[in-house]
Amino acid sequence: MNETIKLMRAHRSIRAYTGEPISSEQLDIILAAAQQAPSSSFLQAVSIIRITDKQIRQQIMHLAAEQPYISEAAEFLLYCADFNRHVQIAPEAKTGFVEQLLIGAIDAAMMGQNMLVAAESLGLGGVFIGAVRNHPAEISKLLGLPELVIPLFGLCLGHPAQDPQIKPRLPKALMLHENHYQPVNRAVLEQYDQEIQNYYASRSSNNKEHSWTSQIKGILSKEARPFMLDYLQQQGYCKK
Ligand SMILES: Cc1cc2nc3c(=O)[nH]c(=O)nc-3n(C[C@H](O)[C@H](O)[C@H](O)COP(=O)(O)O)c2cc1C
């Protein structure tokens, strides 16, 4: 196994940081790695907002489920889908398509993961924050996001002050299909549920009794941010 693959396979989210800042040289390096991510039709439909103001960071933390690491991390970067830049450059551009939301979200995810891998390669750690979508209209107001700019996820980065276990992923047999889609193999799922139960029972912090099945049932028993379509349409997305 080469060093890149070893690094990727060692990933775990880091939610506790030493307080040491990330140097501007390191930040430039990981930003450059993020920027080199592939981009759909080379539209580069992403803007990142680096939140350096402590008060704004605190307000984002309140709007994103009070997750303390949002204010504690050395850096907090908000990833946004951005078609506003295109309209500034080409005012006649056709916008409002659901497809453009997908383009922005996919481009941003690729950039975000490039950034996290680059950070991890420098010994830093981080966690994505989807909870910035709990109150997207308030976040937009706070940060002055114009039409066609929407918050997708945040990324906390810092020097790790914890060493959590690696979280086991779905077995290949449940995730990889060949030529045609296959239904869930229940025997494999049962094994994975047991593996996840053992992982949650034995991990060093935040022990739980969940299997993967019980976890996804819990999450999917709730509505998923049902206000999202209205918000997206207000910001100029998903009109057609
Ligand atoms: C788009 C996205 C949003 C996420 N949002 C949050 C979040 O708001 N808070 C959090 O603690 N973790 C968040 N996570 C981290 C996941 O919980 C984590 O990646 C997952 O449980 C797997 O654990 P691992 O990254 O340690 O392997 C998010 C991950 C992704 C990809």
Short mmCIF file of C-alpha atoms and ligand atoms in Angstrom, two decimals:
data_model
loop_
_atom_site.label_atom_id
_atom_site.label_comp_id
_atom_site.label_asym_id
_atom_site.label_seq_id
_atom_site.Cartn_x
_atom_site.Cartn_y
_atom_site.Cartn_z
CA MET A 1 0.00 0.00 0.00
CA ASN A 2 1.45 3.43 -0.87
CA GLU A 3 1.46 6.43 1.49
CA THR A 4 -1.50 8.18 -0.21
CA ILE A 5 -3.75 5.15 0.14
CA LYS A 6 -2.57 4.54 3.72
CA LEU A 7 -3.49 8.13 4.55
CA MET A 8 -6.95 7.86 2.98
CA ARG A 9 -7.65 4.58 4.75
CA ALA A 10 -6.62 6.07 8.10
CA HIS A 11 -9.25 8.83 7.92
CA ARG A 12 -11.43 9.58 10.91
CA SER A 13 -13.16 12.82 11.74
CA ILE A 14 -11.38 14.92 14.38
CA ARG A 15 -13.59 17.00 16.67
CA ALA A 16 -11.08 18.11 19.36
CA TYR A 17 -8.12 20.41 18.68
CA THR A 18 -5.06 21.57 20.62
CA GLY A 19 -5.63 25.28 20.02
CA GLU A 20 -2.44 25.65 17.98
CA PRO A 21 -3.10 27.72 14.85
CA ILE A 22 -2.60 26.42 11.32
CA SER A 23 0.21 28.40 9.71
CA SER A 24 -0.64 30.54 6.69
CA GLU A 25 1.84 28.45 4.64
CA GLN A 26 -0.04 25.26 5.55
CA LEU A 27 -3.38 26.88 4.85
CA ASP A 28 -2.17 28.03 1.43
CA ILE A 29 -0.96 24.50 0.64
CA ILE A 30 -4.25 22.82 1.55
CA LEU A 31 -6.27 25.51 -0.25
CA ALA A 32 -4.23 24.94 -3.41
CA ALA A 33 -4.87 21.19 -3.10
CA ALA A 34 -8.60 21.87 -2.73
CA GLN A 35 -8.64 24.17 -5.73
CA GLN A 36 -7.10 21.54 -7.99
CA ALA A 37 -10.11 19.22 -7.57
CA PRO A 38 -11.95 18.30 -10.78
CA SER A 39 -14.85 20.58 -11.75
CA SER A 40 -17.99 19.80 -13.75
CA SER A 41 -17.77 21.52 -17.21
CA PHE A 42 -14.93 23.51 -15.59
CA LEU A 43 -17.62 25.80 -14.14
CA GLN A 44 -15.75 26.02 -10.81
CA ALA A 45 -19.07 26.65 -9.10
CA VAL A 46 -17.71 26.88 -5.55
CA SER A 47 -16.84 29.66 -3.13
CA ILE A 48 -15.22 29.05 0.24
CA ILE A 49 -15.75 31.53 3.05
CA ARG A 50 -12.99 31.41 5.68
CA ILE A 51 -14.49 32.47 8.98
CA THR A 52 -11.80 34.26 10.99
CA ASP A 53 -14.11 36.55 13.02
CA LYS A 54 -14.68 34.90 16.45
CA GLN A 55 -18.16 36.36 16.87
CA ILE A 56 -19.31 35.19 13.46
CA ARG A 57 -17.85 31.75 14.24
CA GLN A 58 -19.82 31.72 17.49
CA GLN A 59 -23.03 32.67 15.68
CA ILE A 60 -22.47 29.91 13.11
CA MET A 61 -21.94 27.47 15.99
CA HIS A 62 -25.33 28.48 17.46
CA LEU A 63 -26.99 28.05 14.07
CA ALA A 64 -25.33 24.67 13.51
CA ALA A 65 -26.54 22.57 16.44
CA GLU A 66 -24.18 24.16 19.01
CA GLN A 67 -21.31 21.92 17.94
CA PRO A 68 -18.42 23.34 20.02
CA TYR A 69 -15.65 22.37 17.59
CA ILE A 70 -17.01 24.96 15.14
CA SER A 71 -15.66 27.70 17.40
CA GLU A 72 -12.72 25.70 18.78
CA ALA A 73 -11.13 24.60 15.47
CA ALA A 74 -8.11 26.53 14.23
CA GLU A 75 -9.92 27.12 10.94
CA PHE A 76 -13.54 26.98 9.84
CA LEU A 77 -14.25 27.05 6.12
CA LEU A 78 -17.74 27.30 4.71
CA TYR A 79 -18.22 25.67 1.33
CA CYS A 80 -20.88 27.25 -0.87
CA ALA A 81 -22.30 26.43 -4.28
CA ASP A 82 -21.85 29.62 -6.27
CA PHE A 83 -23.43 30.55 -9.60
CA ASN A 84 -23.52 34.23 -8.67
CA ARG A 85 -19.95 34.65 -9.94
CA HIS A 86 -21.04 33.32 -13.35
CA VAL A 87 -23.91 35.81 -13.53
CA GLN A 88 -21.56 38.67 -12.59
CA ILE A 89 -19.35 37.66 -15.52
CA ALA A 90 -22.11 36.66 -17.96
CA PRO A 91 -25.39 38.40 -16.97
CA GLU A 92 -27.29 36.55 -19.71
CA ALA A 93 -26.46 33.16 -18.11
CA LYS A 94 -29.43 30.82 -17.68
CA THR A 95 -29.74 29.83 -14.02
CA GLY A 96 -32.26 28.27 -11.65
CA PHE A 97 -31.82 24.65 -12.77
CA VAL A 98 -31.81 21.76 -10.30
CA GLU A 99 -28.87 20.43 -12.32
CA GLN A 100 -26.83 23.48 -11.31
CA LEU A 101 -27.41 22.66 -7.65
CA LEU A 102 -25.98 19.20 -8.31
CA ILE A 103 -23.00 20.68 -10.13
CA GLY A 104 -22.23 23.08 -7.29
CA ALA A 105 -22.71 20.40 -4.61
CA ILE A 106 -20.55 17.84 -6.40
CA ASP A 107 -17.77 20.35 -7.16
CA ALA A 108 -17.79 21.50 -3.52
CA ALA A 109 -17.69 17.94 -2.16
CA MET A 110 -14.67 17.15 -4.31
CA MET A 111 -12.89 20.30 -3.20
CA GLY A 112 -13.76 19.69 0.43
CA GLN A 113 -12.44 16.15 0.41
CA ASN A 114 -9.24 17.26 -1.39
CA MET A 115 -8.78 19.83 1.36
CA LEU A 116 -9.34 17.35 4.18
CA VAL A 117 -6.97 14.78 2.68
CA ALA A 118 -4.33 17.47 2.16
CA ALA A 119 -4.78 18.63 5.76
CA GLU A 120 -4.53 15.07 7.06
CA SER A 121 -1.33 14.57 5.07
CA LEU A 122 0.17 17.46 7.08
CA GLY A 123 -0.83 15.86 10.39
CA LEU A 124 -3.91 18.03 10.82
CA GLY A 125 -7.44 16.72 11.36
CA GLY A 126 -10.94 17.88 10.62
CA VAL A 127 -14.63 17.28 10.39
CA PHE A 128 -17.27 18.37 7.90
CA ILE A 129 -20.27 20.25 9.26
CA GLY A 130 -23.52 19.61 7.41
CA ALA A 131 -25.42 21.29 10.24
CA VAL A 132 -24.74 24.65 8.55
CA ARG A 133 -27.84 23.67 6.55
CA ASN A 134 -30.01 23.70 9.73
CA HIS A 135 -30.66 27.43 9.29
CA PRO A 136 -29.45 28.28 5.80
CA ALA A 137 -31.40 31.54 5.49
CA GLU A 138 -29.90 32.86 8.75
CA ILE A 139 -26.39 31.80 7.69
CA SER A 140 -26.93 33.52 4.33
CA LYS A 141 -27.97 36.72 6.07
CA LEU A 142 -25.08 36.57 8.56
CA LEU A 143 -22.48 36.15 5.79
CA GLY A 144 -24.16 38.31 3.16
CA LEU A 145 -24.60 35.46 0.67
CA PRO A 146 -26.17 36.87 -2.51
CA GLU A 147 -28.59 35.10 -4.84
CA LEU A 148 -27.20 31.80 -6.23
CA VAL A 149 -24.78 31.35 -3.33
CA ILE A 150 -25.83 28.72 -0.79
CA PRO A 151 -24.04 27.15 2.19
CA LEU A 152 -23.47 23.40 1.67
CA PHE A 153 -21.14 22.32 4.46
CA GLY A 154 -18.45 23.62 6.75
CA LEU A 155 -15.03 22.15 7.41
CA CYS A 156 -13.35 22.44 10.82
CA LEU A 157 -9.58 21.98 10.72
CA GLY A 158 -6.94 21.96 13.43
CA HIS A 159 -4.18 20.09 15.21
CA PRO A 160 -5.76 16.89 16.62
CA ALA A 161 -6.22 16.59 20.39
CA GLN A 162 -7.81 13.15 20.10
CA ASP A 163 -7.04 9.87 18.40
CA PRO A 164 -10.37 8.20 17.61
CA GLN A 165 -10.76 4.73 16.12
CA ILE A 166 -11.40 4.27 12.44
CA LYS A 167 -15.14 3.77 11.76
CA PRO A 168 -15.83 0.62 9.73
CA ARG A 169 -17.59 1.23 6.43
CA LEU A 170 -20.22 -0.85 4.64
CA PRO A 171 -18.72 -4.09 3.35
CA LYS A 172 -17.89 -4.05 -0.33
CA ALA A 173 -20.62 -6.66 -0.94
CA LEU A 174 -23.31 -4.14 0.15
CA MET A 175 -21.89 -1.18 -1.69
CA LEU A 176 -20.34 -2.36 -4.94
CA HIS A 177 -22.65 -3.75 -7.64
CA GLU A 178 -21.58 -5.35 -10.88
CA ASN A 179 -23.46 -4.54 -14.07
CA HIS A 180 -26.88 -4.59 -12.38
CA TYR A 181 -28.19 -3.35 -9.06
CA GLN A 182 -28.39 -6.04 -6.39
CA PRO A 183 -30.75 -6.02 -3.36
CA VAL A 184 -29.26 -5.94 0.15
CA ASN A 185 -27.61 -9.18 1.24
CA ARG A 186 -29.17 -9.62 4.70
CA ALA A 187 -26.48 -11.98 6.03
CA VAL A 188 -23.75 -9.47 5.16
CA LEU A 189 -25.81 -6.66 6.70
CA GLU A 190 -26.17 -8.61 9.94
CA GLN A 191 -22.41 -9.02 10.16
CA TYR A 192 -21.91 -5.30 9.51
CA ASP A 193 -24.51 -4.38 12.14
CA GLN A 194 -22.59 -6.47 14.64
CA GLU A 195 -19.31 -4.84 13.61
CA ILE A 196 -20.78 -1.35 14.08
CA GLN A 197 -22.33 -2.33 17.40
CA ASN A 198 -18.91 -3.51 18.60
CA TYR A 199 -17.31 -0.31 17.29
CA TYR A 200 -19.77 1.95 19.16
CA ALA A 201 -19.54 -0.16 22.35
CA SER A 202 -15.75 -0.15 22.42
CA ARG A 203 -14.81 3.31 21.18
CA SER A 204 -13.10 5.64 23.59
CA SER A 205 -15.78 8.38 23.69
CA ASN A 206 -19.50 8.78 22.99
CA ASN A 207 -20.32 5.07 23.41
CA LYS A 208 -23.67 3.98 21.93
CA GLU A 209 -25.63 0.80 21.50
CA HIS A 210 -26.54 1.34 17.87
CA SER A 211 -26.17 -1.00 14.97
CA TRP A 212 -25.97 0.64 11.55
CA THR A 213 -29.55 -0.44 10.84
CA SER A 214 -30.90 1.13 14.04
CA GLN A 215 -28.88 4.28 13.39
CA ILE A 216 -30.22 4.84 9.87
CA LYS A 217 -33.78 4.00 11.01
CA GLY A 218 -33.49 6.73 13.65
CA ILE A 219 -32.18 9.34 11.24
CA LEU A 220 -34.62 8.47 8.47
CA SER A 221 -37.65 8.47 10.78
CA LYS A 222 -37.36 12.27 10.84
CA GLU A 223 -38.03 14.70 8.03
CA ALA A 224 -34.86 15.91 6.34
CA ARG A 225 -34.77 19.72 6.54
CA PRO A 226 -38.17 20.10 4.85
CA PHE A 227 -37.64 23.88 4.51
CA MET A 228 -34.80 23.29 2.04
CA LEU A 229 -36.73 23.55 -1.23
CA ASP A 230 -38.20 26.95 -0.26
CA TYR A 231 -34.77 28.21 0.78
CA LEU A 232 -33.12 26.98 -2.42
CA GLN A 233 -35.79 28.63 -4.55
CA GLN A 234 -35.42 31.89 -2.64
CA GLN A 235 -31.69 31.81 -3.42
CA GLY A 236 -32.41 31.22 -7.13
CA TYR A 237 -31.91 27.43 -7.36
CA CYS A 238 -34.32 24.60 -8.20
CA LYS A 239 -36.88 26.66 -10.11
CA LYS A 240 -36.78 24.27 -13.07
C1 LIG B 1 -21.29 16.37 4.30
C2 LIG B 1 -20.98 15.92 5.70
C3 LIG B 1 -21.54 16.59 6.77
C4 LIG B 1 -21.21 16.22 8.09
N1 LIG B 1 -21.74 16.94 9.13
C5 LIG B 1 -21.32 16.68 10.39
C6 LIG B 1 -21.74 17.52 11.46
O1 LIG B 1 -22.51 18.47 11.31
N2 LIG B 1 -21.25 17.24 12.69
C7 LIG B 1 -20.38 16.20 12.93
O2 LIG B 1 -19.96 16.03 14.08
N3 LIG B 1 -19.97 15.40 11.92
C8 LIG B 1 -20.41 15.61 10.67
N4 LIG B 1 -19.96 14.84 9.62
C9 LIG B 1 -18.99 13.77 9.88
C10 LIG B 1 -19.64 12.39 9.82
O3 LIG B 1 -20.42 12.19 10.98
C11 LIG B 1 -18.53 11.33 9.73
O4 LIG B 1 -17.78 11.54 8.55
C12 LIG B 1 -19.11 9.92 9.70
O5 LIG B 1 -19.77 9.62 10.91
C13 LIG B 1 -18.00 8.90 9.48
O6 LIG B 1 -17.03 9.00 10.51
P1 LIG B 1 -15.49 9.29 10.17
O7 LIG B 1 -15.42 10.53 9.32
O8 LIG B 1 -14.84 9.48 11.52
O9 LIG B 1 -14.99 8.09 9.46
C14 LIG B 1 -20.32 15.15 8.32
C15 LIG B 1 -19.77 14.46 7.22
C16 LIG B 1 -20.10 14.84 5.94
C17 LIG B 1 -19.48 14.11 4.77
#
